[in-house]
XYZ file of C-alpha atoms in Angstrom:
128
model
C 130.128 95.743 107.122
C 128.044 98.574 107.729
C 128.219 100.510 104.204
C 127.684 97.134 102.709
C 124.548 97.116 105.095
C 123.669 100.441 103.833
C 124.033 99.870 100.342
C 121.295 97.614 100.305
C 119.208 99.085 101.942
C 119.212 102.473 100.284
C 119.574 103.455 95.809
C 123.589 103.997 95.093
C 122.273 106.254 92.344
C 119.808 108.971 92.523
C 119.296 111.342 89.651
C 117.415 114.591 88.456
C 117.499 116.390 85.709
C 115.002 118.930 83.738
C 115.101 121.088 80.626
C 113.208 123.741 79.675
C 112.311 126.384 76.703
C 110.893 129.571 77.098
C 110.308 132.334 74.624
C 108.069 135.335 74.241
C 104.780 135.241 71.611
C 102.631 138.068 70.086
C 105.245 140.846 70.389
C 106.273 140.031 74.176
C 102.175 140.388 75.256
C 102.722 136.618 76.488
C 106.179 135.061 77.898
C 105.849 131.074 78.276
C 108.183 128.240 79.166
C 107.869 124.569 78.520
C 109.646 121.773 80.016
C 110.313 118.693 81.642
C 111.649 116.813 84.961
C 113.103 113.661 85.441
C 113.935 111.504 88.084
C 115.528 108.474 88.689
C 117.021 106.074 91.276
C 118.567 102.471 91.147
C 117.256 99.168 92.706
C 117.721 98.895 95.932
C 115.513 96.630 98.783
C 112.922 98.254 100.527
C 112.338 99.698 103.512
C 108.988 99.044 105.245
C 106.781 101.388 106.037
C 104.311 100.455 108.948
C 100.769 102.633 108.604
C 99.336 101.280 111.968
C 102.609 102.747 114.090
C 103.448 105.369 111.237
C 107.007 104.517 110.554
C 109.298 102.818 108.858
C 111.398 99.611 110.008
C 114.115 97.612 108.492
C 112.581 94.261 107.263
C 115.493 91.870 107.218
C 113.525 88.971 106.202
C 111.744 91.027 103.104
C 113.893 90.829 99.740
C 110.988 93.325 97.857
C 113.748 95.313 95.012
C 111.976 98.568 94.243
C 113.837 101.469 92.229
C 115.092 101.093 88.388
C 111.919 103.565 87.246
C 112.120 107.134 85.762
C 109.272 109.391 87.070
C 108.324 112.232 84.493
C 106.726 115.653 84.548
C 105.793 117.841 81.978
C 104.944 121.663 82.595
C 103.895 124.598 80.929
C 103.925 128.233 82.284
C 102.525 131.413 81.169
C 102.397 135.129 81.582
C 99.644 137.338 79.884
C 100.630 141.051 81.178
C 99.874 140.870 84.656
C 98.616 137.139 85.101
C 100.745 133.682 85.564
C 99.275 130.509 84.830
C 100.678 127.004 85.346
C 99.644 123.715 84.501
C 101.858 120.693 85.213
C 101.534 116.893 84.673
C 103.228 115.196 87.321
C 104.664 111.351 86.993
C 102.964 111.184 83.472
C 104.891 107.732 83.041
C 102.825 106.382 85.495
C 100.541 104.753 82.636
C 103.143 103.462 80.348
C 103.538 99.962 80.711
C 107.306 99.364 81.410
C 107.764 95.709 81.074
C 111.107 93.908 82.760
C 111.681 97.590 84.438
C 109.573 98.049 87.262
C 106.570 96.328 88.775
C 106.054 98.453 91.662
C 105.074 101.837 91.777
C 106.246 102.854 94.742
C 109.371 104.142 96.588
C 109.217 102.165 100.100
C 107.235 99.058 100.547
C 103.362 99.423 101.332
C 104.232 103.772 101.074
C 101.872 104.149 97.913
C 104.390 106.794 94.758
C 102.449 110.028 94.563
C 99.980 108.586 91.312
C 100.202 110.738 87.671
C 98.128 113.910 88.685
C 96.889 117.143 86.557
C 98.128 120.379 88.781
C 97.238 124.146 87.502
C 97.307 127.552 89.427
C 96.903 130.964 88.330
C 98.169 134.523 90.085
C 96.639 138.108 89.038
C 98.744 140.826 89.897
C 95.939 144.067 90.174
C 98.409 146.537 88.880
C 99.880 147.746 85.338
């Protein structure tokens, strides 16, 4: 009774995956690597997350199915002698209009999905 309990409650299949390709460009001055991660988790029913107490409870009267939605990321990183950049594109799917898949985009009732965002960085090494 209890694993039956659990299965509802919680995705019975979580997945993650990413590919990448990297190479070297202008006789090995820059080294870069592009790629891609996915992640994805079946339907399940939701927990509830509570902002006024900050937690999460187990709604028993709430039927709200979230899950059944890829999130995607695209990256790119570089190196140009002694400096690294990175940009990255996190949950780019997050404008694509996925009809019959998923109408929520979220991972636990009322807990807002992190939305698509633009991330970069750079680190200079000061040495040869």
């Amino acid at each position: 009774r209890i694993n039956e309990q659990q299965n509802q409650w919680f995705p019975n299949w979580f997945g993650r995956f990413g590919f990448s390709y990297q190479n070297d460009a202008f006789k090995k001055a820059l080294f870069y690597r592009l790629g891609a991660d996915f992640t994805y988790y079946s339907s399940y029913n939701s927990l509830n997350y509570n902002p006024i107490y900050h937690n999460f409870q187990f709604n028993q009267t709430s039927n709200l199915e979230l899950g059944n939605y890829p999130i995607i990321s695209l990256y790119a990183i570089t190196r140009i002698q002694t400096v690294d950049i990175f940009f990255k594109y996190e949950h780019w799917n997050e404008w694509i209009i996925l009809p019959n898949i998923n109408k929520r985009y979220e991972t636990i009732s009322q807990y807002p999905i992190q939305p698509a965002r633009f991330r970069f960085g750079f680190q200079w090494k000061f040495w040869n």
